[in-house]
Coordinates of C-alpha atoms in Angstrom, one line a residue:
Chain S
M372 CA -0.4 0.2 -0.2
T373 CA 1.6 3.8 -0.9
T374 CA 1.2 6.7 1.4
P375 CA -0.4 9.5 -0.9
A376 CA 3.0 11.0 -0.5
Q377 CA 4.7 7.7 -2.2
Q378 CA 1.8 8.3 -4.7
R379 CA 2.7 12.4 -5.3
E380 CA 6.1 10.9 -6.0
Q381 CA 4.9 8.9 -8.6
R382 CA 5.6 9.6 -12.2
A383 CA 2.6 10.0 -13.8
L384 CA 4.5 10.5 -17.2
E385 CA 8.1 11.0 -18.2
V386 CA 8.9 12.1 -22.1
S387 CA 12.3 12.1 -23.1
D388 CA 13.7 12.9 -26.6
L389 CA 10.5 13.7 -28.0
D390 CA 10.0 14.0 -32.0
V391 CA 6.5 14.5 -33.7
S392 CA 6.5 14.6 -37.8
I393 CA 3.6 14.8 -39.5
H394 CA 2.7 15.2 -43.5
P395 CA 0.6 17.5 -44.5
F396 CA -1.9 16.4 -47.6
G397 CA 0.1 18.1 -50.2
G398 CA 3.0 18.9 -48.7
T399 CA 6.4 17.9 -47.2
R400 CA 7.2 16.4 -43.5
I401 CA 7.4 18.9 -40.9
H402 CA 9.1 18.5 -37.5
P403 CA 6.6 20.6 -34.7
V404 CA 8.6 19.1 -31.9
R405 CA 12.0 18.4 -31.9
H406 CA 13.7 17.0 -28.6
A407 CA 11.2 18.0 -26.2
F408 CA 10.6 16.6 -22.9
I409 CA 8.7 17.0 -19.8
D410 CA 7.1 15.2 -16.4
V411 CA 4.4 15.1 -14.3
R412 CA 4.2 13.8 -10.8
R413 CA 0.6 12.5 -9.7
G414 CA -1.4 15.0 -7.3
E415 CA 0.1 17.8 -9.5
V416 CA -0.5 20.7 -12.3
V417 CA 2.1 20.9 -14.7
G418 CA 1.8 23.7 -16.8
L419 CA 2.7 23.8 -20.8
V420 CA 2.8 27.6 -21.8
G421 CA 4.1 29.0 -25.4
E422 CA 2.9 31.3 -28.5
S423 CA -0.2 29.6 -31.2
G424 CA 2.1 27.3 -33.7
S425 CA 4.9 26.4 -31.2
G426 CA 3.7 22.9 -30.9
K427 CA 2.3 22.5 -27.6
T428 CA -1.2 21.0 -29.4
M429 CA 1.3 18.3 -31.5
L430 CA 3.3 17.7 -28.4
S431 CA 0.1 16.7 -25.9
R432 CA -1.5 15.2 -28.9
G433 CA 1.6 12.8 -29.8
I434 CA 2.2 11.5 -25.9
A435 CA -1.5 10.8 -25.8
G436 CA -1.8 9.0 -29.1
L437 CA -4.3 11.6 -30.4
L438 CA -2.8 12.8 -33.8
A439 CA -5.4 12.5 -37.1
P440 CA -4.0 9.4 -38.8
G441 CA -4.6 11.9 -42.1
L442 CA -1.9 13.6 -40.6
Q443 CA 0.8 10.6 -40.9
P444 CA 2.3 11.3 -37.9
R445 CA 5.6 9.6 -36.2
V446 CA 5.9 10.1 -33.1
G447 CA 10.1 9.4 -31.6
G448 CA 11.5 9.3 -28.6
R449 CA 10.9 8.2 -24.4
I450 CA 7.3 8.1 -22.9
V451 CA 6.7 6.2 -20.0
V452 CA 2.6 6.9 -18.9
N453 CA 2.5 5.8 -15.1
G454 CA 5.5 3.1 -15.6
S455 CA 4.7 1.7 -18.7
D456 CA 6.3 2.4 -21.5
L457 CA 4.4 3.3 -24.6
S458 CA 7.3 4.3 -26.9
G459 CA 7.2 2.9 -30.2
A460 CA 3.6 1.8 -29.1
G461 CA 0.7 0.3 -31.7
E462 CA -2.5 1.1 -31.6
T463 CA -3.8 -1.7 -29.4
R464 CA -1.5 -0.7 -26.7
R465 CA -2.5 3.0 -27.4
R466 CA -6.0 2.7 -26.8
E467 CA -5.1 0.7 -23.8
A468 CA -3.2 3.7 -22.6
L469 CA -6.3 5.7 -23.4
R470 CA -8.6 2.9 -21.7
T471 CA -6.6 2.9 -18.5
E472 CA -4.1 5.4 -18.0
L473 CA -4.5 8.9 -19.7
S474 CA -7.2 10.9 -20.6
Y475 CA -7.3 14.3 -22.8
V476 CA -9.6 17.2 -21.9
F477 CA -9.9 19.0 -25.2
Q478 CA -10.0 22.9 -25.6
D479 CA -14.0 23.6 -27.1
P480 CA -16.4 21.9 -24.6
N481 CA -19.3 22.8 -27.7
A482 CA -17.2 20.5 -30.2
H483 CA -16.2 17.6 -28.1
L484 CA -19.6 16.3 -26.8
N485 CA -21.9 13.6 -29.0
P486 CA -25.2 16.2 -29.9
T487 CA -27.1 12.9 -29.9
M488 CA -26.2 10.8 -27.1
R489 CA -27.3 11.2 -23.6
I490 CA -24.4 13.1 -21.5
G491 CA -25.4 10.3 -19.2
R492 CA -23.9 7.5 -21.3
Q493 CA -21.6 9.3 -22.7
V494 CA -20.1 9.4 -18.8
A495 CA -20.7 5.8 -18.9
E496 CA -18.9 4.6 -21.3
A497 CA -15.6 5.4 -20.2
I498 CA -15.7 3.9 -16.8
R499 CA -13.8 1.0 -16.4
P500 CA -15.1 -2.3 -14.4
G501 CA -15.7 -1.8 -11.1
G502 CA -14.9 2.0 -11.7
R503 CA -17.4 4.6 -10.3
T504 CA -20.6 5.2 -11.1
V505 CA -22.2 8.3 -13.5
E506 CA -23.4 10.0 -10.4
E507 CA -20.9 9.9 -7.9
L508 CA -18.9 11.1 -11.1
L509 CA -21.0 14.3 -11.5
D510 CA -20.8 14.6 -7.7
A511 CA -17.0 14.9 -8.8
V512 CA -16.8 17.6 -10.9
G513 CA -19.3 19.8 -9.3
L514 CA -22.6 18.9 -11.5
P515 CA -26.2 18.1 -10.0
A516 CA -25.8 13.8 -9.2
T517 CA -29.0 13.3 -10.2
E518 CA -30.7 11.1 -13.3
E519 CA -32.5 13.7 -14.8
F520 CA -29.4 15.7 -15.4
A521 CA -27.8 12.6 -16.6
R522 CA -30.4 12.0 -19.0
L523 CA -30.1 15.7 -20.2
Y524 CA -28.5 16.3 -23.8
P525 CA -25.4 18.5 -24.4
H526 CA -26.8 21.1 -26.0
Q527 CA -29.4 21.9 -22.5
L528 CA -26.2 22.7 -20.9
S529 CA -23.5 25.8 -20.5
G530 CA -20.3 25.8 -22.3
G531 CA -18.9 25.5 -18.7
M532 CA -20.8 22.2 -17.2
K533 CA -20.4 20.6 -21.0
Q534 CA -16.3 21.3 -20.0
R535 CA -17.2 19.3 -16.2
I536 CA -19.0 16.9 -18.6
I537 CA -15.6 16.4 -20.6
I538 CA -13.8 16.1 -17.3
A539 CA -16.1 13.8 -16.3
C540 CA -15.2 11.3 -18.9
A541 CA -11.7 11.7 -17.9
L542 CA -11.9 10.9 -14.5
A543 CA -14.2 8.0 -15.8
K544 CA -10.8 6.0 -15.8
R545 CA -9.1 6.6 -13.0
P546 CA -5.9 8.1 -15.0
A547 CA -2.9 8.7 -13.5
L548 CA -2.5 12.0 -16.2
V549 CA -4.8 14.4 -17.6
I550 CA -3.7 16.3 -20.7
A551 CA -5.8 19.2 -20.6
D552 CA -5.3 21.3 -24.1
E553 CA -6.5 24.5 -23.5
P554 CA -9.7 24.0 -21.5
T555 CA -10.4 27.1 -20.9
T556 CA -9.9 28.8 -24.2
A557 CA -13.1 28.5 -25.6
L558 CA -15.2 29.8 -22.3
D559 CA -16.1 33.3 -20.1
V560 CA -13.8 34.2 -17.8
T561 CA -15.8 33.7 -14.7
I562 CA -15.6 30.4 -15.8
Q563 CA -12.1 29.5 -16.8
D564 CA -11.6 30.2 -13.3
Q565 CA -14.0 27.8 -12.2
V566 CA -12.6 25.2 -14.4
L567 CA -9.1 25.5 -13.2
R568 CA -10.2 25.3 -9.9
L569 CA -11.9 22.4 -10.5
L570 CA -8.3 20.8 -12.2
R571 CA -6.5 22.0 -9.5
S572 CA -8.7 20.4 -6.9
L573 CA -9.3 17.1 -8.7
A574 CA -5.3 16.5 -9.1
D575 CA -5.2 17.1 -4.9
Q576 CA -7.9 14.9 -4.1
E577 CA -7.9 12.3 -7.0
H578 CA -3.5 12.0 -7.0
V579 CA -3.9 13.0 -11.1
G580 CA -1.2 14.2 -12.6
I581 CA -2.4 17.2 -14.7
L582 CA -0.2 18.4 -17.7
L583 CA -2.1 22.2 -18.3
V584 CA -1.5 23.2 -21.7
S585 CA -1.9 27.2 -21.7
H586 CA -1.4 30.8 -23.1
D587 CA -2.6 31.7 -20.3
L588 CA 0.2 33.5 -18.1
A589 CA -1.5 34.3 -15.6
A590 CA -3.6 30.7 -15.2
I591 CA -0.3 28.7 -15.3
G592 CA 0.7 31.2 -12.3
Q593 CA -1.6 30.6 -10.3
F594 CA -2.1 26.9 -10.4
C595 CA 1.0 25.1 -11.4
E596 CA 4.0 24.0 -8.9
R597 CA 5.9 23.3 -12.3
V598 CA 5.9 24.7 -16.1
F599 CA 7.4 24.4 -19.3
V600 CA 7.9 26.4 -21.8
M601 CA 7.8 26.2 -25.3
F602 CA 9.1 27.7 -28.6
D603 CA 9.6 26.8 -31.8
G604 CA 9.0 23.2 -31.1
E605 CA 11.4 22.9 -28.5
I606 CA 11.1 23.3 -24.3
V607 CA 13.5 26.1 -24.1
E608 CA 12.7 26.1 -20.4
S609 CA 11.4 24.6 -17.3
G610 CA 11.4 24.4 -13.5
P611 CA 9.1 25.8 -10.6
T612 CA 6.5 28.6 -12.0
E613 CA 7.6 31.1 -9.2
D614 CA 11.3 30.4 -11.0
V615 CA 10.5 30.3 -14.3
L616 CA 8.2 33.6 -14.5
W617 CA 9.5 35.6 -12.6
R618 CA 13.0 34.9 -13.1
P619 CA 12.9 33.9 -17.1
R620 CA 16.2 33.0 -18.5
H621 CA 15.2 32.3 -22.2
E622 CA 15.1 35.3 -23.9
Y623 CA 11.2 33.9 -24.9
T624 CA 10.2 33.7 -22.2
R625 CA 11.2 36.9 -20.9
S626 CA 9.4 38.5 -24.1
L627 CA 6.4 36.8 -22.9
M628 CA 6.3 38.0 -19.7
A629 CA 7.2 41.7 -21.0
A630 CA 3.9 40.8 -22.7
M631 CA 2.3 39.5 -20.0
R632 CA 2.8 42.8 -17.7
E633 CA 1.9 45.5 -19.9
I634 CA -1.5 43.3 -20.4
Y635 CA -2.0 43.0 -16.8
D636 CA 0.4 46.2 -14.6
V637 CA -1.5 48.9 -16.6
A638 CA -4.4 49.5 -13.9
A639 CA -1.8 49.1 -11.2
A640 CA 1.3 51.2 -13.0
A641 CA -1.0 54.0 -13.9
P642 CA -0.1 56.3 -11.3
A643 CA -3.3 57.5 -8.7
G644 CA -5.0 60.7 -9.9
T645 CA -4.4 60.2 -13.3
S646 CA -7.0 57.5 -13.7
T647 CA -9.6 57.5 -16.6
V648 CA -12.6 56.3 -14.8
P649 CA -14.3 60.0 -13.2
E650 CA -14.6 60.5 -9.7
P651 CA -17.7 59.4 -7.6
V652 CA -18.9 62.3 -6.7
R653 CA -19.3 63.2 -3.2
E654 CA -22.6 65.0 -1.8
S655 CA -21.4 68.5 0.3
Chain R
M121 CA -44.5 22.2 -37.8
R122 CA -45.0 25.7 -39.0
R123 CA -44.2 24.5 -42.4
I124 CA -48.2 23.6 -42.3
G125 CA -48.3 27.3 -42.6
Y126 CA -46.6 27.4 -45.9
V127 CA -49.4 24.6 -47.5
I128 CA -51.7 26.9 -49.4
P129 CA -49.6 29.3 -50.6
L130 CA -47.4 26.9 -51.9
L131 CA -50.0 24.8 -53.5
I132 CA -51.4 27.7 -54.8
G133 CA -47.8 28.4 -56.7
V134 CA -47.4 25.0 -58.1
I135 CA -51.4 25.5 -59.5
T136 CA -50.1 28.8 -60.8
F137 CA -46.9 27.5 -62.3
T138 CA -48.7 24.3 -63.9
F139 CA -51.3 26.2 -65.4
V140 CA -49.3 28.6 -67.1
L141 CA -47.3 25.6 -68.3
V142 CA -50.1 23.9 -69.9
S143 CA -51.7 27.3 -71.2
L144 CA -48.6 27.9 -73.4
A145 CA -49.0 24.2 -75.3
P146 CA -50.2 24.5 -78.2
G147 CA -53.6 22.7 -78.9
D148 CA -56.7 21.6 -76.3
I149 CA -58.8 18.9 -75.3
V150 CA -60.9 19.4 -78.4
T151 CA -58.3 19.5 -81.6
A152 CA -56.7 16.3 -79.4
T153 CA -59.8 14.3 -79.4
I154 CA -61.2 15.3 -82.7
G155 CA -57.2 14.8 -84.4
D156 CA -57.6 14.7 -88.2
Y157 CA -61.3 14.5 -88.2
P158 CA -62.0 17.9 -90.6
A159 CA -64.7 19.1 -88.5
S160 CA -66.3 23.1 -88.9
E161 CA -65.2 26.2 -86.7
E162 CA -68.6 26.2 -85.4
Y163 CA -68.2 22.8 -83.8
L164 CA -65.0 23.2 -82.3
A165 CA -66.2 26.6 -80.8
E166 CA -69.3 24.8 -79.8
R167 CA -67.5 21.9 -78.0
R168 CA -65.0 24.8 -76.4
A169 CA -68.2 26.6 -74.7
E170 CA -69.4 23.7 -73.6
L171 CA -66.3 22.8 -72.0
G172 CA -66.3 26.7 -70.6
L173 CA -62.0 26.7 -73.1
D174 CA -63.8 30.0 -74.2
Q175 CA -63.7 31.9 -71.4
P176 CA -61.0 34.4 -70.4
L177 CA -57.5 32.0 -69.1
I178 CA -57.7 34.1 -66.3
V179 CA -61.5 33.0 -65.8
Q180 CA -60.5 29.9 -65.7
Y181 CA -57.5 30.1 -63.6
V182 CA -59.2 31.3 -60.7
N183 CA -62.5 29.2 -61.4
Y184 CA -59.4 25.5 -61.0
V185 CA -57.6 27.6 -57.9
L186 CA -61.0 28.0 -55.9
S187 CA -62.4 24.4 -56.7
A188 CA -59.5 23.0 -56.3
L189 CA -58.9 24.4 -52.5
Q190 CA -62.3 23.1 -51.8
G191 CA -61.3 19.3 -53.3
D192 CA -62.7 19.6 -56.5
L193 CA -59.9 19.1 -59.1
G194 CA -62.9 19.0 -62.3
Y195 CA -63.5 16.3 -64.9
S196 CA -61.7 14.6 -67.4
F197 CA -63.6 14.6 -70.8
A198 CA -60.8 12.0 -72.0
N199 CA -61.2 9.5 -69.2
R200 CA -65.2 10.5 -68.8
Q201 CA -64.3 10.7 -64.9
E202 CA -64.3 13.3 -61.8
V203 CA -59.9 14.0 -61.8
L204 CA -59.6 13.2 -58.5
P205 CA -60.6 9.7 -58.0
L206 CA -59.3 8.7 -61.1
V207 CA -55.8 10.7 -59.8
V208 CA -55.7 9.2 -56.3
N209 CA -56.5 5.5 -57.9
H210 CA -53.0 5.6 -59.7
L211 CA -51.6 7.0 -56.6
G212 CA -51.4 4.4 -55.0
A213 CA -49.5 2.4 -57.7
T214 CA -46.8 4.9 -58.0
M215 CA -46.5 4.8 -54.1
I216 CA -46.2 1.2 -53.2
L217 CA -43.3 1.9 -56.9
V218 CA -41.5 4.8 -55.2
V219 CA -41.6 3.5 -51.8
A220 CA -40.1 0.4 -52.8
A221 CA -37.5 2.2 -54.8
T222 CA -37.0 4.3 -51.9
V223 CA -36.4 1.3 -48.8
L224 CA -34.4 -0.3 -51.4
S225 CA -31.9 2.5 -51.8
I226 CA -31.9 2.8 -48.1
T227 CA -31.2 -0.3 -47.2
I228 CA -28.1 -1.0 -49.7
G229 CA -27.1 2.9 -49.7
L230 CA -26.6 3.7 -46.1
P231 CA -24.3 0.2 -45.2
L232 CA -22.5 0.8 -48.3
G233 CA -21.9 4.2 -47.6
L234 CA -20.5 3.7 -44.1
W235 CA -18.2 1.4 -45.5
A236 CA -16.9 3.5 -48.2
A237 CA -16.0 5.9 -45.3
T238 CA -15.0 3.5 -42.5
T239 CA -12.8 1.0 -44.6
R240 CA -9.3 1.4 -44.2
R241 CA -9.0 -0.3 -47.6
R242 CA -8.5 2.9 -50.6
A243 CA -9.9 0.3 -52.9
V244 CA -13.3 -0.7 -51.7
D245 CA -13.7 3.4 -51.4
N246 CA -12.6 4.0 -54.6
A247 CA -14.7 1.3 -56.1
L248 CA -17.8 2.6 -54.4
N249 CA -16.7 5.7 -55.5
L250 CA -16.7 4.5 -59.1
S251 CA -20.0 2.8 -59.0
T252 CA -21.7 5.9 -57.6
L253 CA -20.5 7.7 -60.9
V254 CA -22.1 4.8 -63.2
A255 CA -24.9 4.2 -61.3
F256 CA -25.2 8.2 -61.5
S257 CA -24.7 8.1 -65.4
I258 CA -27.1 5.8 -67.0
P259 CA -29.7 6.9 -68.4
A260 CA -32.9 5.9 -66.9
F261 CA -34.2 4.3 -70.6
W262 CA -31.4 2.7 -71.4
L263 CA -31.4 0.7 -67.9
A264 CA -35.0 0.1 -68.1
L265 CA -34.9 -1.6 -71.4
M266 CA -31.6 -3.2 -70.5
A267 CA -33.4 -4.4 -67.8
V268 CA -36.6 -6.1 -69.6
L269 CA -34.0 -7.2 -72.4
V270 CA -32.0 -9.5 -70.0
F271 CA -34.3 -10.3 -67.2
A272 CA -37.4 -10.5 -69.1
I273 CA -37.2 -11.5 -72.8
N274 CA -33.6 -13.5 -72.2
L275 CA -33.3 -15.2 -68.8
A276 CA -37.4 -14.8 -68.6
L277 CA -36.9 -14.7 -64.6
L278 CA -39.3 -11.9 -64.4
P279 CA -42.5 -10.1 -66.2
A280 CA -41.5 -7.1 -68.6
H281 CA -44.7 -5.6 -68.2
G282 CA -47.8 -4.5 -65.8
M283 CA -48.6 -4.8 -61.5
T284 CA -50.1 -7.6 -62.2
T285 CA -50.6 -10.9 -64.1
I286 CA -54.1 -10.6 -66.4
G287 CA -56.4 -13.1 -64.9
F288 CA -54.1 -14.2 -62.2
V289 CA -55.9 -16.4 -59.6
G290 CA -55.1 -17.1 -56.2
T291 CA -54.7 -16.7 -52.5
P292 CA -53.6 -13.1 -51.2
I293 CA -50.1 -14.5 -51.0
Q294 CA -49.7 -15.5 -53.9
R295 CA -51.4 -12.4 -55.3
F296 CA -48.9 -10.5 -53.1
G297 CA -45.8 -12.6 -55.0
D298 CA -47.6 -11.9 -58.2
L299 CA -47.1 -8.2 -57.2
L300 CA -43.7 -8.7 -56.0
S301 CA -42.2 -10.0 -59.4
H302 CA -44.0 -7.5 -61.3
L303 CA -42.0 -4.8 -59.1
I304 CA -38.4 -5.9 -58.7
L305 CA -38.0 -4.8 -62.0
P306 CA -39.0 -0.8 -62.1
A307 CA -38.0 -0.3 -58.6
A308 CA -34.4 -1.7 -59.1
V309 CA -34.4 0.4 -62.2
L310 CA -35.8 3.5 -60.4
A311 CA -33.9 2.9 -57.6
V312 CA -30.3 2.8 -58.9
P313 CA -29.6 6.8 -59.0
E314 CA -31.1 7.4 -56.0
T315 CA -29.0 4.4 -54.3
A316 CA -25.7 6.2 -55.2
L317 CA -27.0 9.2 -54.3
M318 CA -27.7 8.0 -51.0
I319 CA -23.6 6.5 -51.0
R320 CA -22.0 9.3 -51.5
M321 CA -24.3 11.8 -49.1
T322 CA -23.6 9.2 -46.2
R323 CA -20.1 8.7 -47.2
A324 CA -19.7 12.7 -47.4
S325 CA -21.7 12.9 -43.8
A326 CA -19.6 10.3 -41.8
N327 CA -16.0 11.1 -43.3
E328 CA -17.3 15.0 -41.8
V329 CA -18.4 12.6 -38.1
L330 CA -15.4 11.1 -37.8
N331 CA -13.2 13.5 -38.0
S332 CA -15.4 15.8 -35.3
G333 CA -14.4 16.9 -32.1
Y334 CA -16.7 13.9 -30.3
V335 CA -15.6 11.3 -32.1
L336 CA -12.2 12.1 -31.1
T337 CA -13.0 12.4 -27.7
A338 CA -15.0 8.6 -28.1
V339 CA -10.8 7.6 -29.1
S340 CA -9.9 9.3 -26.3
K341 CA -12.0 7.0 -23.9
G342 CA -9.9 3.9 -25.4
L343 CA -13.3 2.7 -27.0
A344 CA -12.7 0.5 -29.8
R345 CA -12.9 1.3 -33.5
G346 CA -15.9 -0.6 -34.1
R347 CA -18.0 0.8 -31.3
I348 CA -17.2 4.2 -32.0
I349 CA -18.8 4.0 -35.3
R350 CA -22.0 2.3 -33.9
R351 CA -22.0 4.7 -30.7
H352 CA -21.2 8.2 -32.5
V353 CA -21.3 7.6 -36.2
V354 CA -24.2 6.1 -37.7
R355 CA -26.5 8.4 -35.8
N356 CA -25.0 11.8 -36.3
S357 CA -24.3 10.4 -39.6
L358 CA -28.1 10.1 -40.6
L359 CA -29.0 13.3 -40.2
P360 CA -27.8 15.1 -43.2
V361 CA -29.4 12.2 -45.3
A362 CA -32.4 12.2 -43.6
T363 CA -32.7 15.7 -44.8
V364 CA -32.3 14.8 -48.8
M365 CA -34.4 11.9 -48.9
G366 CA -37.4 13.9 -47.8
Y367 CA -36.4 16.2 -51.3
T368 CA -35.8 13.3 -52.8
F369 CA -39.0 11.8 -53.0
G370 CA -40.3 14.3 -55.1
T371 CA -37.8 14.2 -58.3
M372 CA -38.6 9.9 -57.8
V373 CA -42.4 10.5 -58.6
G374 CA -41.6 12.7 -61.4
G375 CA -38.6 10.0 -62.7
S376 CA -41.1 7.6 -62.4
V377 CA -43.0 9.0 -65.0
L378 CA -40.5 7.3 -67.9
V379 CA -39.7 3.5 -65.7
E380 CA -43.6 3.7 -65.2
K381 CA -44.5 4.4 -69.2
I382 CA -42.2 1.3 -70.0
F383 CA -42.7 -1.1 -67.8
G384 CA -46.7 -0.5 -68.1
W385 CA -47.0 0.2 -64.7
P386 CA -50.8 1.5 -63.7
G387 CA -49.6 4.7 -62.0
M388 CA -49.6 8.4 -61.9
G389 CA -46.4 8.5 -64.2
S390 CA -48.4 6.8 -66.8
L391 CA -51.9 8.5 -66.4
L392 CA -49.4 11.6 -66.8
Y393 CA -48.0 10.7 -70.1
D394 CA -51.1 9.9 -71.5
S395 CA -53.2 13.0 -70.4
V396 CA -50.6 15.1 -71.7
Q397 CA -50.9 13.6 -75.0
R398 CA -54.4 14.0 -75.2
R399 CA -54.0 17.7 -73.9
D400 CA -55.9 16.6 -70.7
T401 CA -55.4 19.5 -68.7
S402 CA -57.6 18.8 -65.8
V403 CA -55.7 15.5 -65.1
V404 CA -52.4 17.0 -65.7
L405 CA -53.2 20.0 -63.3
G406 CA -55.0 17.1 -61.1
V407 CA -51.6 14.8 -60.8
V408 CA -49.2 18.1 -60.3
V409 CA -51.5 19.1 -57.6
V410 CA -51.6 15.7 -55.9
V411 CA -47.5 15.2 -56.5
A412 CA -47.6 18.4 -54.5
V413 CA -49.5 17.7 -51.8
V414 CA -47.6 14.2 -51.1
T415 CA -43.9 15.6 -51.5
L416 CA -45.4 17.8 -48.5
V417 CA -46.2 15.2 -46.7
V418 CA -43.1 13.6 -47.2
N419 CA -41.6 16.5 -46.3
V420 CA -43.5 17.2 -42.7
V421 CA -42.5 13.1 -42.0
T422 CA -38.8 14.3 -42.6
D423 CA -39.3 16.6 -40.0
V424 CA -40.6 14.2 -37.6
V425 CA -37.9 11.8 -38.5
Y426 CA -35.5 14.2 -38.0
G427 CA -36.2 14.5 -34.7
V428 CA -36.3 11.3 -33.2
I429 CA -32.3 11.7 -34.6
D430 CA -31.6 15.1 -33.6
P431 CA -33.2 15.2 -29.8
K432 CA -31.8 19.8 -30.6
V433 CA -34.9 19.5 -33.4
R434 CA -37.1 17.6 -31.5
E435 CA -37.7 20.0 -28.4
A436 CA -38.0 22.9 -30.9
T437 CA -40.9 21.0 -32.4
A438 CA -42.5 19.6 -29.8
L439 CA -43.9 23.0 -29.0

């Protein structure tokens, strides 16, 4: 029997020297990810940041084996999920891993639920024999754990609720690792925070390792223990979130942080009295 | 259900259009029935006055629309019968033919379309694509004649003409068998292009579904491929196909005119063909009106079927 402390030390994911290449239709083979490395412990939320086109999604899909077959993807390097080596694994091994060890949460919840299937069934089909019930899973993601709710169709839910359903599907197999690829980009700002808090609490309570792919540095700073920075297909910097975000060493991370300060610090940096918001009129 | 509100204006539009087209055609029922027999102008005028053909076209039109909306489609002088019962009698035979062809095209087209989309063997997909192209390109009259030549004359397997064997006596089951043997060739000929369309439609929509986010979600659950196709792909692929089926029904009734004529099938197509030759305007108009009504009914049924497949629509039309 392992203690929670030992479980935390267990590696949910270890990736080294990962290369992903694809062959888009009508083009030549390109290498969007080169020599990438990343690791996630159980119970930990790890951030993967980088600009659009830096290869974040290619990296995370390559790990999960979810790249579109039409792209003729080739994934090289070492991938170990919860102790089992998936390097060069075939389709059957890959599917087994997706059935038992690893889950993927997609960007747009509106597109990732089957519109003609009741949400309860969509959660149920991801449950392994002897696993939790649909009601328990709905409860775990903060949704009403009732039969009536499970009988709803996706179009009857809000975007945030749909994303919770997708997270419930991801938890149903009791995975060691959940890869969340920009899980809040398609959601309202207020809902974004709720979903990220949910992921954080799941990491703490269910000892799931979470790889949070995002370009939102504020969210990464708030929810992640460690962060990996990706630039042009390579991991250029990694370490504890504090160090990377506040003492960046790589030129790209520095420019990222500068850009973020420009967005977030304008109000704070503006000297008092120059605010464009009119002072409230006081009655004399 | 909003569709019900369109029915009356749509019917008037269809009647107007057909009325104008029929009036533009040279000759009328009087010249058509008398033929080359030398008749005096006075006699022709007398006959026309008797049939109400001497009145201005606009008066004839208004009279027709008003009585048509009350269910009176006029009188066929060529058949010496009211038009409505005449058309409805022929409607049954056409419906048997068109429904049989639809059932054929669905039972063959849907599985083949799904197969083409989901197979990993390129050869299968290519072969099906080529077959649909050929099926689209074959003219119906040629196919009908070839079917008669091969199956009815050379192989003598199936009857080539009519809906029943004349003077056939037997139990209801034997009579049904007789009808079925007459039905096979015309229904198959009518179904060929429809099946090709069904394969193409199903293939395209299944391909789209296979690339959808929710199929990726299903893959990420580690489900087996067959299970993903059965539970996530099939139903969602049927949605666009169901829409098209409603529209193709109308074209099938149109396409049946030729097929009915060649196989001597006693349906509305044959009736339409004969009535056009006789300038029997009231029957031509009657057939068009009945076909329009049937097509509208089929479209409403399609909406209901669509609702059964798509929960979103079910909710919206329940009110």
